[in-house]
Amino acid sequence: MNAFAYVTAQTPESAIELARDDGRFLAGGMDLLGELKESLAAPKTLVNVKALPGTADVQLDGGKCRLGANVTLAKLAAHPELRRVLPGLTEAAAEVGSPQIRHRATVGGNLAQHSRCWYYRHRDVHCRKKGGTLCYARQGESKFHSLFTGCMCLSPAVSNLAIALAALDARVIVQRGRSTDSLTVAQLYASAWNTPSAHNSLQPGELILRIEIPAPAGLRSAYLQLSEKSDFDWALVSCSAAAKVTGQTLTGVRVVLGAVAPIPWQVDAANAFLEGKPLTDETARRAAELMLRDALPAGDNAYKLPIARALVRRTLLQLVA
Amino acid sequence: MPWPKETKYLGKSTPRAEGPAKVSGRAKFTTDVAPAGVLFGAILRSTWAAARIKSIDLTAAQAAPGIKAALLVHNGEYLTRYYGDELAALAGTSRQAVLDALRLIKVDAEPLPFVVKELDAIKPDAAQVFAGRPNQGNNPARDSGRPDDAFAAAAAVVEGSFATQIELHQSMEPHAYAVSFEGDEMTAWASTQGVFAVRDGYARNLGLPQNKVRVICEHMGGGFGAKSSLSIEGELCAKLAQAAGAPVKLVLTRFEESLATGNRPSSFQKLKLAADKDGKLTAFQMDGFGTPGYMASAPNGGGSNGVALPMPYLYRVPNSRVKQSAVAINAGVACAMRAPAHPPAAYGMEGILDDLAVKLALDPVAIRLLNDPSEVRRHELEVGAEKFGWKAKYQKPGSSPGPVKVGIGCASAAWMSGGRGTQAEAQISSDGTVEIRVGTQDLGTGSRTVVQVVAAEMLGIDPALVTARVGDTRYPPSGGSGGSATTASVSPAIFDLCEKAVEELKKTSGLDDPRGANWKAACAKIGATPLAVTGRWRDGLSTGGAGGVQFAEVEVDTETGFVKLRKILAVHDCGTVVNRLTCESQINGGVIMGIGYALYEQRVMDRRSGVLLNPNFETYKLPGIGDIPAIELLLLDMPERGVIGIGEPCTVPTAAAIANAVANALGVRVPSLPITPDKVLAALGQVPDNGDRAAQVRDLEGAFARVAGAERPILLTETPA
């Protein structure tokens, strides 16, 4: 680990300013400290953003939820109102890491976390994500990698919150210079598909401030993941879905798969297929097929296909359960 | 055996003597040792799986702030043969200073071809780990009886392929040493299973008199076989201390633990088993291989480290042919790991036995009762099956309804164990307290409490009056903690010591029986000079030969491949139970380790870079609390057999029982450990094959054919990508 300066920012604008010269933002530190210790990152400055006013608040009113970027995953997972209104989100938070991790990790950090690919995280492998020429996973140990492989880096998006928030059509409010931008989750991740070195679309010095989630009456949401272990393990595949449910009929449907592509995987055709239809085992199966239509498994990960099929079906069925 | 029949402490539960110190943080582990002026040591490791090291330049590192010593592991040009091999070591005033300086060491190396996967290493055109020497050994077949005739005459024959992964020890405490020299005296604090072995290692490797080296291990966080003797990091720590003229502490990181501190070798087993129509085993054949790391093909031939499995395990099959060999790859070497060779042997043999039972439409418990030569274990099968509700639960393979299928399985274990020479000394003071010193170490199994329990029982006193001191070469000698031998070695020495103490105290006090109610009065007569007695291990108080049977119940989600354990029942014998609490704790730990072997753990090497990909607990997956089912224990208390260790047999059959339960649930067998969702789905035929899997099967078949010495040539022209 290299030496670095440590400063605490009091406003979003000053946080951006302080990070301008090769700085990184520090909130829970769950992702960043690992990168520092493995010498994957060597920032000159760590800008503590935990003191930014209002960023640890949860607000739920008028059919809208605002989550500050510094809300911990433990707080999110245990929030009684959110568990009732946005169960897909709170379940996603509850599946992250261990209790210790969830008490440190934040909403912003979970969304902005870097690749967990074991080649990327390895101190002695210079892969394409780190500016090298090879994606080692492409012909290597790709068990945990992407199913959708028409991209340059097979490292999948593993943020549980990104999957749930994409299903909930949330907006991510990002400080960019002196102004803020409102991004969809798809926009937040788009660069990870197009640019092998990118983990998401945030540029250096851009900071997630809060999340805004529409929570209209009648909205249902669900999140399921399948890991090798029962607890404290990354998802092999995760799935989240949200829709307005009237009887068994879904409207405004969004289904999202995680850990199968560098971005939260969304397929408009699957959402459109489900729109306005009563959900049955059969329509859920058809939606799963549409979700996976373009999958091109790497060497070791075709097993994710049946898991993804099962999770899409089960997650959708949970919406009407 | 002379152990008492009616007991107050022996076989009952006494809490761990050091429990409060451990849970409060007062217990001092090696990493907590801080002699004045201690420096921090660290190791530079090879980043190549194979390379010619031409030179290593320490100049810049030596000049870095805070660096007090720097040394090379080897001088001159040489070959390094695995990623993680020790190249150089530094000591400095802070951990950060040393880590920074490691990055300043310049290594001039010429990378060489390497191979890190067993199935690649046995191909004819594979890179050779030792040039000019085939990676795969060629051992003769071991035949008994007439296997060919017996297979031909059998009522049923089954064949199967079973593979097990490289498992890492992953003790909670890493390898750790602290070394201090004062004059010509050396003191080493070591996380070790053998303080005397480490002392002798230091004396030998550093040219020191044995009586000038003291090794201390007050507490340690596990070893599982990987801390049996002086390891290279311990030697480097001492050499750094010598070079720096100051104490040095060297604690490995989790990353380093994964690379270079030993492992359980892999196994690839092609098995064939035959029986007559009643299920009596008649013939067995095995073609097997595995890797113990890079040393397997070394010219000195000393590297096949535990690859050979004791097959056909605990069964007596009159006709058998067993052929096994070790394969070298560019990876760290294996070493003893909790019940070496037994868990993979049990997985293979108990698996093929279940397949045979299915073919003969026999109950798995029944076929074991018919073929197990051990009366104790047959009894365990019967009482275990009864307690488990085996008969009511057993269904034909794959026949449970619905997508989530339930299955049960069982498997057995054998272990030699046994005790050996240990000496102990005691001082008994006039206030009735007893201090017992014995140079064993507490690997984590509760050695101090064993000493307390035996002494309290034999002297008829409260265990709180007994203080046990262990883990120091200044105490009377005891062997290493390996082979499940510690309790069976220590208990008889304490028994002997107590007999002598009672005799002495009779004389001193004039009381006929100074034990129990008379203890305080007897000790009051001792006066100012404590009574000193010694004891030593003697025959007739401990034996070897432990067995065990475990039963597993699982549910398997056939849509996701996820295996959930419902229950494990572990039935074990260990003769006289000394302390029930720590004995049960051992078995729980063994079962949990077996669960990791069955479902989660595996070292993953990368073919292209040669690195180990999962040197951490994020992707080297250990069972966590959510993965552990109800574990029920049934201990046969058999005082007539004396003390027998339990540490190893309890981990042997767990994975085999779970694998059999999964096969029973699915109706197909997952052919390798760990049984992860991808493999379950593949076994169920639900994973589309892009050709990779077919190629792997071809490679495996080719490998088995080579081991068997097949007449047809095996031409595998594919090279790794």
PDB file of C-alpha atoms in Angstrom, chain A residues 1-3 36-39 42 115-125 134-144 226-236 285 297-311 313-314, chain B residues 46-47 83 96 99-100 103 117 253 255 259 403-404 557-564 599-600 602 604-609 611-615 617-619 621-627 676-679 681-682 686-690 692 696 721:
ATOM      1  CA  MET A   1       0.000   0.000   0.000  1.00  0.00           C
ATOM      2  CA  ASN A   2       1.336   3.443  -0.874  1.00  0.00           C
ATOM      3  CA  ALA A   3       1.206   6.421   1.448  1.00  0.00           C
ATOM      4  CA  LEU A  36      -5.204  -0.480  -1.828  1.00  0.00           C
ATOM      5  CA  LYS A  37      -3.824  -3.505  -0.014  1.00  0.00           C
ATOM      6  CA  GLU A  38      -3.382  -5.483  -3.216  1.00  0.00           C
ATOM      7  CA  SER A  39      -1.766  -2.423  -4.853  1.00  0.00           C
ATOM      8  CA  ALA A  42      -2.512   3.851  -5.320  1.00  0.00           C
ATOM      9  CA  SER A 115     -14.800  -5.859 -10.504  1.00  0.00           C
ATOM     10  CA  ARG A 116     -14.510  -8.964  -8.336  1.00  0.00           C
ATOM     11  CA  CYS A 117     -13.008 -10.982 -11.196  1.00  0.00           C
ATOM     12  CA  TRP A 118     -10.243 -13.110  -9.712  1.00  0.00           C
ATOM     13  CA  TYR A 119      -7.893 -12.100 -12.477  1.00  0.00           C
ATOM     14  CA  TYR A 120      -8.565  -8.400 -11.935  1.00  0.00           C
ATOM     15  CA  ARG A 121      -8.168  -8.775  -8.169  1.00  0.00           C
ATOM     16  CA  HIS A 122      -4.927 -10.735  -8.473  1.00  0.00           C
ATOM     17  CA  ARG A 123      -1.851  -8.672  -7.700  1.00  0.00           C
ATOM     18  CA  ASP A 124       0.275 -10.522 -10.260  1.00  0.00           C
ATOM     19  CA  VAL A 125      -2.100 -10.754 -13.210  1.00  0.00           C
ATOM     20  CA  LEU A 134      -5.691 -10.281 -22.400  1.00  0.00           C
ATOM     21  CA  CYS A 135      -8.950 -11.133 -20.755  1.00  0.00           C
ATOM     22  CA  TYR A 136      -7.624 -14.211 -18.959  1.00  0.00           C
ATOM     23  CA  ALA A 137     -11.112 -15.402 -18.157  1.00  0.00           C
ATOM     24  CA  ARG A 138     -11.933 -15.724 -21.846  1.00  0.00           C
ATOM     25  CA  GLN A 139      -9.982 -18.982 -22.086  1.00  0.00           C
ATOM     26  CA  GLY A 140      -9.312 -19.457 -18.420  1.00  0.00           C
ATOM     27  CA  GLU A 141     -11.217 -20.042 -15.222  1.00  0.00           C
ATOM     28  CA  SER A 142     -14.515 -18.444 -16.124  1.00  0.00           C
ATOM     29  CA  LYS A 143     -16.838 -20.169 -13.709  1.00  0.00           C
ATOM     30  CA  PHE A 144     -17.865 -16.921 -12.042  1.00  0.00           C
ATOM     31  CA  LEU A 226     -28.086 -18.336  -5.948  1.00  0.00           C
ATOM     32  CA  SER A 227     -24.623 -18.716  -4.466  1.00  0.00           C
ATOM     33  CA  GLU A 228     -22.440 -21.724  -3.789  1.00  0.00           C
ATOM     34  CA  LYS A 229     -22.756 -21.126  -0.068  1.00  0.00           C
ATOM     35  CA  SER A 230     -25.862 -20.380   1.984  1.00  0.00           C
ATOM     36  CA  ASP A 231     -24.497 -17.133   3.294  1.00  0.00           C
ATOM     37  CA  PHE A 232     -21.600 -14.695   2.841  1.00  0.00           C
ATOM     38  CA  ASP A 233     -20.960 -15.530  -0.785  1.00  0.00           C
ATOM     39  CA  TRP A 234     -21.263 -13.767  -4.111  1.00  0.00           C
ATOM     40  CA  ALA A 235     -24.190 -14.619  -6.347  1.00  0.00           C
ATOM     41  CA  LEU A 236     -23.507 -17.015  -9.197  1.00  0.00           C
ATOM     42  CA  ARG A 285     -40.547 -19.479 -18.450  1.00  0.00           C
ATOM     43  CA  PRO A 297     -21.344 -18.860 -22.309  1.00  0.00           C
ATOM     44  CA  ALA A 298     -17.605 -18.821 -21.731  1.00  0.00           C
ATOM     45  CA  GLY A 299     -15.814 -22.135 -21.151  1.00  0.00           C
ATOM     46  CA  ASP A 300     -16.905 -22.927 -17.624  1.00  0.00           C
ATOM     47  CA  ASN A 301     -20.110 -21.054 -17.061  1.00  0.00           C
ATOM     48  CA  ALA A 302     -22.884 -22.515 -19.204  1.00  0.00           C
ATOM     49  CA  TYR A 303     -24.258 -23.863 -15.924  1.00  0.00           C
ATOM     50  CA  LYS A 304     -25.444 -20.334 -15.199  1.00  0.00           C
ATOM     51  CA  LEU A 305     -28.122 -20.749 -17.899  1.00  0.00           C
ATOM     52  CA  PRO A 306     -30.345 -23.193 -15.995  1.00  0.00           C
ATOM     53  CA  ILE A 307     -29.792 -21.225 -12.777  1.00  0.00           C
ATOM     54  CA  ALA A 308     -30.779 -17.967 -14.468  1.00  0.00           C
ATOM     55  CA  ARG A 309     -33.867 -19.638 -15.940  1.00  0.00           C
ATOM     56  CA  ALA A 310     -34.924 -20.890 -12.541  1.00  0.00           C
ATOM     57  CA  LEU A 311     -34.285 -17.556 -10.852  1.00  0.00           C
ATOM     58  CA  ARG A 313     -39.184 -17.782 -13.095  1.00  0.00           C
ATOM     59  CA  ARG A 314     -39.056 -17.878  -9.295  1.00  0.00           C
TER      60      ARG A 314
ATOM     61  CA  SER B  46       8.321 -15.956  -7.101  1.00  0.00           C
ATOM     62  CA  THR B  47       5.758 -14.380  -9.382  1.00  0.00           C
ATOM     63  CA  TYR B  83       4.267 -19.280  -8.083  1.00  0.00           C
ATOM     64  CA  GLN B  96       4.914  -1.134   6.094  1.00  0.00           C
ATOM     65  CA  LEU B  99       6.349  -4.323   2.421  1.00  0.00           C
ATOM     66  CA  ASP B 100       7.527  -1.164   0.678  1.00  0.00           C
ATOM     67  CA  ARG B 103       8.912  -3.892  -4.042  1.00  0.00           C
ATOM     68  CA  LYS B 117      -3.117 -28.657 -14.071  1.00  0.00           C
ATOM     69  CA  THR B 253      -0.468 -13.543   5.211  1.00  0.00           C
ATOM     70  CA  PHE B 255      -2.265 -15.001   0.521  1.00  0.00           C
ATOM     71  CA  LEU B 259       0.558 -20.673  -1.953  1.00  0.00           C
ATOM     72  CA  PRO B 403     -37.647 -30.360  -8.114  1.00  0.00           C
ATOM     73  CA  VAL B 404     -36.002 -30.320  -4.685  1.00  0.00           C
ATOM     74  CA  ASP B 557     -32.460 -28.227  -5.872  1.00  0.00           C
ATOM     75  CA  THR B 558     -32.374 -29.809  -9.323  1.00  0.00           C
ATOM     76  CA  GLU B 559     -33.168 -26.487 -11.013  1.00  0.00           C
ATOM     77  CA  THR B 560     -30.241 -24.598  -9.507  1.00  0.00           C
ATOM     78  CA  GLY B 561     -27.904 -27.410  -8.453  1.00  0.00           C
ATOM     79  CA  PHE B 562     -27.749 -26.110  -4.889  1.00  0.00           C
ATOM     80  CA  VAL B 563     -27.064 -28.690  -2.177  1.00  0.00           C
ATOM     81  CA  LYS B 564     -28.407 -27.976   1.276  1.00  0.00           C
ATOM     82  CA  LEU B 599     -19.240 -28.782  -1.045  1.00  0.00           C
ATOM     83  CA  TYR B 600     -17.068 -25.682  -1.182  1.00  0.00           C
ATOM     84  CA  GLN B 602     -10.856 -26.090  -3.830  1.00  0.00           C
ATOM     85  CA  VAL B 604      -7.900 -23.042  -8.373  1.00  0.00           C
ATOM     86  CA  MET B 605      -4.813 -22.641 -10.568  1.00  0.00           C
ATOM     87  CA  ASP B 606      -4.730 -20.600 -13.756  1.00  0.00           C
ATOM     88  CA  ARG B 607      -3.423 -22.362 -16.803  1.00  0.00           C
ATOM     89  CA  ARG B 608      -2.214 -19.293 -18.636  1.00  0.00           C
ATOM     90  CA  SER B 609      -0.600 -17.199 -15.895  1.00  0.00           C
ATOM     91  CA  VAL B 611      -0.910 -18.219 -10.514  1.00  0.00           C
ATOM     92  CA  LEU B 612      -3.181 -19.499  -7.805  1.00  0.00           C
ATOM     93  CA  LEU B 613      -6.443 -17.673  -8.376  1.00  0.00           C
ATOM     94  CA  ASN B 614      -8.136 -17.927  -5.012  1.00  0.00           C
ATOM     95  CA  PRO B 615      -5.606 -17.159  -2.264  1.00  0.00           C
ATOM     96  CA  PHE B 617     -11.515 -16.584   1.791  1.00  0.00           C
ATOM     97  CA  GLU B 618     -13.605 -14.774  -0.791  1.00  0.00           C
ATOM     98  CA  THR B 619     -13.130 -17.396  -3.484  1.00  0.00           C
ATOM     99  CA  LYS B 621     -14.821 -20.973   0.107  1.00  0.00           C
ATOM    100  CA  LEU B 622     -14.943 -22.302   3.635  1.00  0.00           C
ATOM    101  CA  PRO B 623     -18.178 -23.374   5.259  1.00  0.00           C
ATOM    102  CA  GLY B 624     -19.807 -20.607   7.258  1.00  0.00           C
ATOM    103  CA  ILE B 625     -22.387 -20.811   9.970  1.00  0.00           C
ATOM    104  CA  GLY B 626     -25.241 -20.772   7.454  1.00  0.00           C
ATOM    105  CA  ASP B 627     -23.854 -23.855   5.734  1.00  0.00           C
ATOM    106  CA  THR B 676     -20.950 -27.286  -6.502  1.00  0.00           C
ATOM    107  CA  PRO B 677     -24.099 -26.221  -8.404  1.00  0.00           C
ATOM    108  CA  ASP B 678     -22.331 -26.277 -11.787  1.00  0.00           C
ATOM    109  CA  LYS B 679     -21.372 -29.929 -11.322  1.00  0.00           C
ATOM    110  CA  LEU B 681     -26.458 -29.369 -13.071  1.00  0.00           C
ATOM    111  CA  ALA B 682     -23.919 -30.973 -15.407  1.00  0.00           C
ATOM    112  CA  GLN B 686     -28.851 -29.574 -17.821  1.00  0.00           C
ATOM    113  CA  VAL B 687     -25.720 -27.765 -18.945  1.00  0.00           C
ATOM    114  CA  PRO B 688     -25.191 -27.333 -22.675  1.00  0.00           C
ATOM    115  CA  ASP B 689     -21.713 -28.488 -23.664  1.00  0.00           C
ATOM    116  CA  ASN B 690     -19.666 -26.305 -25.952  1.00  0.00           C
ATOM    117  CA  ASP B 692     -14.985 -28.176 -23.293  1.00  0.00           C
ATOM    118  CA  GLN B 696     -12.084 -32.802 -20.270  1.00  0.00           C
ATOM    119  CA  ALA B 721      -4.841 -22.572 -24.850  1.00  0.00           C
TER     120      ALA B 721
END
